[in-house]
Coordinates of C-alpha atoms and ligand atoms in Angstrom, one line a residue:
M1 CA 11.4 -10.4 7.5
N2 CA 9.0 -13.1 6.3
V3 CA 7.1 -12.2 3.1
V4 CA 4.3 -13.7 0.9
V5 CA 4.7 -12.9 -2.8
I6 CA 1.6 -13.0 -4.9
T7 CA 1.4 -12.3 -8.6
G8 CA -1.9 -11.5 -10.3
A9 CA -3.1 -10.0 -7.0
S10 CA -5.1 -7.2 -8.7
S11 CA -8.0 -9.6 -9.5
G12 CA -9.6 -13.0 -9.2
M13 CA -7.9 -15.8 -7.3
G14 CA -4.7 -13.8 -6.6
R15 CA -6.7 -11.2 -4.7
V16 CA -8.6 -13.9 -2.8
F17 CA -5.3 -15.6 -1.8
A18 CA -4.1 -12.4 -0.2
E19 CA -7.4 -11.9 1.6
K20 CA -7.5 -15.5 3.0
L21 CA -3.8 -15.5 4.0
D22 CA -4.3 -12.1 5.7
R23 CA -6.8 -13.7 8.1
A24 CA -4.5 -16.7 8.8
F25 CA -1.9 -16.6 11.6
L26 CA 1.3 -17.4 9.8
G27 CA 4.1 -15.2 11.2
I28 CA 4.1 -13.2 8.0
D29 CA 5.5 -9.6 8.2
Q30 CA 4.6 -8.3 4.7
F31 CA 2.6 -9.2 1.6
W32 CA 4.2 -8.3 -1.7
L33 CA 1.4 -7.7 -4.2
I34 CA 2.2 -7.9 -7.9
A35 CA 0.2 -7.0 -11.1
R36 CA 0.2 -4.4 -13.8
R37 CA -2.8 -2.4 -12.5
E38 CA -1.7 -0.5 -9.4
E39 CA -5.1 0.9 -8.4
P40 CA -6.7 -2.4 -7.5
L41 CA -3.5 -3.5 -5.8
N42 CA -3.5 -0.3 -3.6
R43 CA -7.2 -0.9 -2.7
L44 CA -6.3 -4.4 -1.6
S45 CA -3.3 -3.2 0.3
E46 CA -5.4 -0.8 2.3
K47 CA -7.9 -3.6 3.1
L48 CA -5.2 -6.0 4.4
A49 CA -4.5 -6.1 8.2
H50 CA -0.9 -7.0 7.4
D51 CA 1.7 -4.6 6.1
S52 CA 2.0 -4.8 2.3
R53 CA 4.0 -3.6 -0.6
V54 CA 2.6 -2.9 -4.1
F55 CA 4.6 -3.7 -7.2
G56 CA 2.8 -2.4 -10.3
M57 CA 4.7 -4.3 -12.9
D58 CA 4.4 -6.5 -15.9
V59 CA 5.8 -10.0 -15.0
T60 CA 7.3 -10.4 -18.5
S61 CA 9.5 -7.3 -18.0
R62 CA 13.1 -8.4 -17.1
E63 CA 13.8 -4.9 -15.8
S64 CA 10.9 -5.1 -13.3
M65 CA 11.9 -8.6 -12.3
D66 CA 15.4 -7.4 -11.6
K67 CA 14.0 -4.6 -9.4
L68 CA 11.8 -7.0 -7.5
E69 CA 14.7 -9.3 -6.9
K70 CA 16.8 -6.4 -5.7
A71 CA 14.1 -5.3 -3.3
L72 CA 14.0 -8.7 -1.8
R73 CA 17.8 -8.7 -1.3
Q74 CA 17.7 -5.2 0.2
S75 CA 15.0 -6.1 2.7
R76 CA 16.8 -9.3 3.6
A77 CA 13.5 -11.1 3.1
T78 CA 12.6 -14.7 3.4
V79 CA 9.9 -15.8 1.0
R80 CA 7.6 -18.0 3.1
I81 CA 5.0 -18.4 0.3
L82 CA 5.2 -17.7 -3.4
I83 CA 1.9 -17.7 -5.3
N84 CA 2.1 -17.5 -9.1
C85 CA -1.4 -16.4 -10.2
A86 CA -0.7 -14.0 -13.0
G87 CA -2.0 -15.5 -16.2
Y88 CA -4.5 -15.3 -19.0
G89 CA -6.2 -17.4 -21.7
V90 CA -7.1 -17.0 -25.3
M91 CA -10.0 -19.0 -26.7
G92 CA -10.9 -19.8 -30.3
P93 CA -9.2 -21.6 -33.2
F94 CA -5.4 -21.3 -33.2
S95 CA -5.2 -20.2 -36.8
Q96 CA -7.5 -17.3 -36.2
A97 CA -6.0 -16.2 -32.9
D98 CA -4.2 -12.9 -32.4
R99 CA -0.5 -13.9 -32.7
E100 CA 0.8 -11.4 -30.1
R101 CA -1.8 -12.2 -27.5
T102 CA -1.1 -15.9 -28.1
L103 CA 2.7 -15.6 -27.7
G104 CA 2.2 -13.1 -24.8
M105 CA 0.2 -15.8 -23.0
I106 CA 3.1 -18.2 -23.2
R107 CA 5.4 -15.5 -21.8
V108 CA 3.2 -14.7 -18.9
N109 CA 1.8 -18.2 -18.1
C110 CA 5.1 -20.1 -18.6
E111 CA 8.2 -17.9 -18.9
A112 CA 7.4 -15.4 -16.2
L113 CA 6.2 -18.0 -13.8
T114 CA 9.5 -20.0 -14.3
D115 CA 11.6 -16.9 -14.1
L116 CA 10.0 -15.7 -10.8
T117 CA 10.2 -19.2 -9.3
Y118 CA 13.9 -19.3 -10.2
R119 CA 14.6 -15.9 -8.7
M120 CA 12.6 -16.5 -5.5
L121 CA 14.2 -19.8 -4.6
P122 CA 17.4 -18.4 -3.1
F123 CA 15.1 -16.4 -0.7
M124 CA 13.3 -19.5 0.5
K125 CA 14.1 -21.8 3.3
K126 CA 12.8 -25.0 5.0
G127 CA 9.1 -24.7 5.3
S128 CA 8.6 -22.3 2.4
R129 CA 5.9 -23.1 0.0
I130 CA 5.2 -22.5 -3.7
I131 CA 1.6 -22.4 -5.1
Q132 CA 1.4 -22.5 -8.9
L133 CA -1.8 -21.8 -10.7
A134 CA -2.1 -24.4 -13.4
S135 CA -5.6 -25.5 -14.5
S136 CA -7.6 -28.6 -15.2
A137 CA -6.8 -27.7 -18.8
A138 CA -3.4 -29.3 -18.0
F139 CA -5.0 -32.8 -17.9
L140 CA -6.1 -32.9 -21.6
P141 CA -5.3 -31.0 -24.8
Q142 CA -8.1 -28.6 -25.6
P143 CA -9.2 -27.7 -29.1
D144 CA -10.1 -24.0 -29.3
F145 CA -8.0 -23.4 -26.2
A146 CA -4.9 -25.2 -27.5
V147 CA -2.1 -22.9 -26.5
Y148 CA -3.6 -22.1 -23.1
A149 CA -4.0 -25.8 -22.2
A150 CA -0.5 -26.5 -23.4
S151 CA 0.8 -23.6 -21.2
K152 CA -1.0 -25.0 -18.2
A153 CA 0.3 -28.6 -19.0
Y154 CA 3.8 -26.9 -18.8
V155 CA 3.0 -25.3 -15.4
H156 CA 1.7 -28.6 -14.0
S157 CA 4.6 -30.7 -15.2
F158 CA 7.2 -28.2 -14.1
S159 CA 5.6 -27.8 -10.7
R160 CA 5.4 -31.5 -10.0
A161 CA 9.0 -32.1 -11.0
L162 CA 10.2 -29.1 -9.0
G163 CA 8.3 -30.3 -6.0
E164 CA 10.2 -33.5 -6.1
E165 CA 13.5 -31.7 -6.4
L166 CA 12.8 -29.4 -3.5
R167 CA 11.2 -31.9 -1.1
Q168 CA 14.6 -32.8 0.4
K169 CA 15.0 -29.1 1.3
G170 CA 11.6 -28.9 3.0
I171 CA 10.2 -26.6 0.3
Y172 CA 6.8 -27.7 -1.0
V173 CA 5.2 -27.0 -4.3
T174 CA 1.5 -27.4 -5.1
S175 CA 0.1 -27.3 -8.6
V176 CA -3.5 -25.9 -8.4
C177 CA -5.7 -27.3 -11.1
P178 CA -9.2 -25.8 -11.0
G179 CA -11.9 -26.1 -13.8
P180 CA -13.8 -22.9 -14.6
V181 CA -13.7 -20.3 -11.8
D182 CA -15.9 -17.3 -11.5
T183 CA -13.4 -14.5 -12.0
P184 CA -12.8 -11.8 -14.7
F185 CA -10.6 -14.5 -16.5
F186 CA -13.4 -15.2 -19.1
Q187 CA -13.7 -11.5 -20.1
T188 CA -10.2 -11.7 -21.5
A189 CA -10.3 -15.4 -22.6
E190 CA -13.5 -15.1 -24.6
R191 CA -12.6 -11.9 -26.4
D192 CA -12.1 -13.6 -29.8
G193 CA -13.7 -17.0 -29.4
S194 CA -15.2 -19.6 -27.1
T195 CA -14.7 -23.2 -26.0
L196 CA -17.2 -25.8 -24.7
A197 CA -20.1 -24.1 -23.0
L198 CA -20.7 -27.3 -21.0
K199 CA -17.5 -26.6 -19.0
K200 CA -19.1 -23.5 -17.4
W201 CA -21.6 -25.8 -15.6
T202 CA -18.8 -26.8 -13.3
M203 CA -18.0 -23.1 -12.5
V204 CA -17.0 -22.6 -8.8
P205 CA -16.3 -19.4 -6.8
P206 CA -12.7 -18.4 -6.4
E207 CA -12.9 -18.6 -2.6
R208 CA -13.5 -22.4 -2.9
V209 CA -10.5 -23.0 -5.1
V210 CA -8.3 -20.8 -2.9
E211 CA -9.3 -22.4 0.4
Q212 CA -8.7 -25.9 -1.0
A213 CA -5.3 -24.8 -2.5
L214 CA -4.2 -23.3 0.9
R215 CA -5.3 -26.5 2.7
D216 CA -3.5 -28.7 0.1
S217 CA -0.3 -26.5 0.3
R218 CA -0.3 -26.7 4.1
N219 CA -0.7 -30.5 3.9
R220 CA 2.2 -30.6 1.3
R221 CA 0.1 -32.0 -1.4
P222 CA 1.6 -31.7 -4.9
V223 CA -1.7 -31.3 -6.7
S224 CA -4.9 -29.4 -5.7
V225 CA -8.2 -30.2 -7.4
C226 CA -11.2 -28.7 -5.7
S227 CA -14.4 -30.0 -7.1
L228 CA -15.9 -33.4 -7.7
P229 CA -16.5 -32.9 -11.5
I230 CA -12.9 -31.8 -12.0
R231 CA -11.6 -34.8 -10.0
A232 CA -13.7 -37.0 -12.3
F233 CA -12.4 -35.2 -15.3
R234 CA -8.8 -35.8 -14.1
G235 CA -9.6 -39.5 -13.7
L236 CA -11.2 -39.7 -17.1
A237 CA -8.2 -38.1 -18.7
K238 CA -5.9 -40.6 -17.0
A239 CA -8.1 -43.6 -18.0
V240 CA -9.3 -42.9 -21.5
P241 CA -7.1 -42.5 -24.6
H242 CA -6.8 -38.8 -25.3
S243 CA -7.5 -39.3 -29.0
L244 CA -11.0 -40.5 -28.1
L245 CA -11.7 -37.7 -25.7
L246 CA -10.5 -35.1 -28.2
R247 CA -12.8 -36.5 -30.9
G248 CA -15.6 -36.4 -28.3
T249 CA -15.0 -32.7 -27.4
T250 CA -15.1 -31.8 -31.2
V251 CA -18.4 -33.6 -31.6
L252 CA -19.8 -31.9 -28.5
K253 CA -18.6 -28.5 -29.8
H254 CA -20.3 -29.0 -33.2
L255 CA -23.5 -30.0 -31.4
E256 CA -23.3 -26.9 -29.1
D257 CA -22.7 -24.6 -32.1
A258 CA -25.7 -26.2 -34.0
V259 CA -28.0 -25.7 -31.0
A260 CA -26.8 -22.1 -30.6
A261 CA -27.4 -21.3 -34.3
N262 CA -30.8 -22.9 -34.1
N263 CA -31.7 -20.7 -31.0
R264 CA -30.5 -17.6 -32.8
K265 CA -32.8 -18.4 -35.8
G266 CA -35.8 -19.2 -33.5
Ligands
LIG301 N1 -10.8 -18.4 -13.9 C1 -10.6 -19.6 -14.3 O1 -11.5 -20.3 -14.8 C2 -9.3 -20.3 -14.2 C3 -9.2 -21.7 -14.2 C4 -8.0 -22.4 -14.1 C5 -6.9 -21.7 -13.9 N2 -6.9 -20.3 -13.9 C6 -5.6 -19.6 -13.8 O2 -5.6 -18.9 -12.5 C7 -4.8 -17.8 -12.6 C8 -5.6 -16.6 -12.0 O3 -6.7 -16.3 -12.9 P1 -8.0 -15.6 -12.4 O4 -9.1 -16.6 -12.7 O5 -7.9 -15.1 -11.1 O6 -8.1 -14.5 -13.5 P2 -8.0 -12.9 -13.4 O7 -9.1 -12.4 -12.4 O8 -8.2 -12.4 -14.8 O9 -6.6 -12.6 -12.9 C9 -5.4 -12.6 -13.7 C10 -4.4 -11.8 -13.0 O10 -3.2 -11.9 -13.7 C11 -2.6 -10.6 -13.8 N3 -1.7 -10.5 -15.0 C12 -2.1 -10.9 -16.3 N4 -1.0 -10.6 -17.1 C13 -0.1 -10.0 -16.3 C14 1.2 -9.5 -16.6 N5 1.8 -9.5 -17.8 N6 2.0 -9.0 -15.6 C15 1.5 -9.0 -14.3 N7 0.3 -9.5 -14.0 C16 -0.5 -10.0 -15.0 C17 -3.8 -9.7 -13.8 O11 -3.4 -8.4 -13.4 P3 -3.2 -7.1 -14.3 O12 -4.2 -7.1 -15.4 O13 -3.5 -6.0 -13.3 O14 -1.8 -7.1 -14.7 C18 -4.7 -10.3 -12.8 O15 -4.4 -9.9 -11.5 C19 -4.4 -17.6 -14.0 O16 -3.1 -18.2 -14.2 C20 -5.4 -18.5 -14.8 O17 -4.8 -19.0 -16.0 C21 -8.1 -19.6 -14.0

């Protein structure tokens, strides 16, 4: 049985990946949909033309991961595509951030993604693909989004190296690096703080990111960057010393805060 495994399928890009792949002809027998909230997963499952299985679980739970792995073994499944979308962000100054939310972010964005990738590999074969949701935040350290950006730099670095290791086996890894995407992500990320407002000008719909990511994965590209401003940002982060860019973002943030304060007064 050929399966697609998607984490973070209850919302945003994870859900869109399931919807887009459902319409593609891939020889897939079942979609395995993973997230903590079962209700949106069940709704998605009902909508899909393909058969699907819902796993209402926290990806940081070892016990749930063990059960998932056991289910794969019992169904003698081959994982054709693994999409690691589960993740969240915490904005604001590091020293003022909620410690548990911050550490939890590392556990979900980095540890669980690594654990799931490790556990899925024995169920993959030539032609299988892995799609990892990194972020353009992987290209440059981000003040007021420091741990999130560092977690995505981890995902990006890990995915690129893993892709090189697995290429000989015919398994291809794509690190997806979007800028801001219009999903519920910001409701969680902006709970205790904000980062540069300017970034939101480059916001794109999740469908665009997902379509590009699926195309890039099919074409065995190691990195997927969907919009022109984010490609330019990647180029800038490669060409200009990071110390200069970091100072620039701090100046810009001060300017934005001053304008916002002025507007509030007026
Ligand atoms: N939106 C953006 O601007 C943006 C930009 C670049 C990269 N990304 C990355 O893209 C990925 C998808 O984000 P999105 O924009 O689609 O955000 P989203 O709509 O908030 O989706 C996040 C998903 O992660 C799941 N999740 C979070 N913690 C989990 C846990 N402990 N166990 C299981 N599932 C968990 C959530 O489901 P439950 O709450 O039901 O568990 C949800 O389905 C994330 O890794 C994010 O960092 C987002």
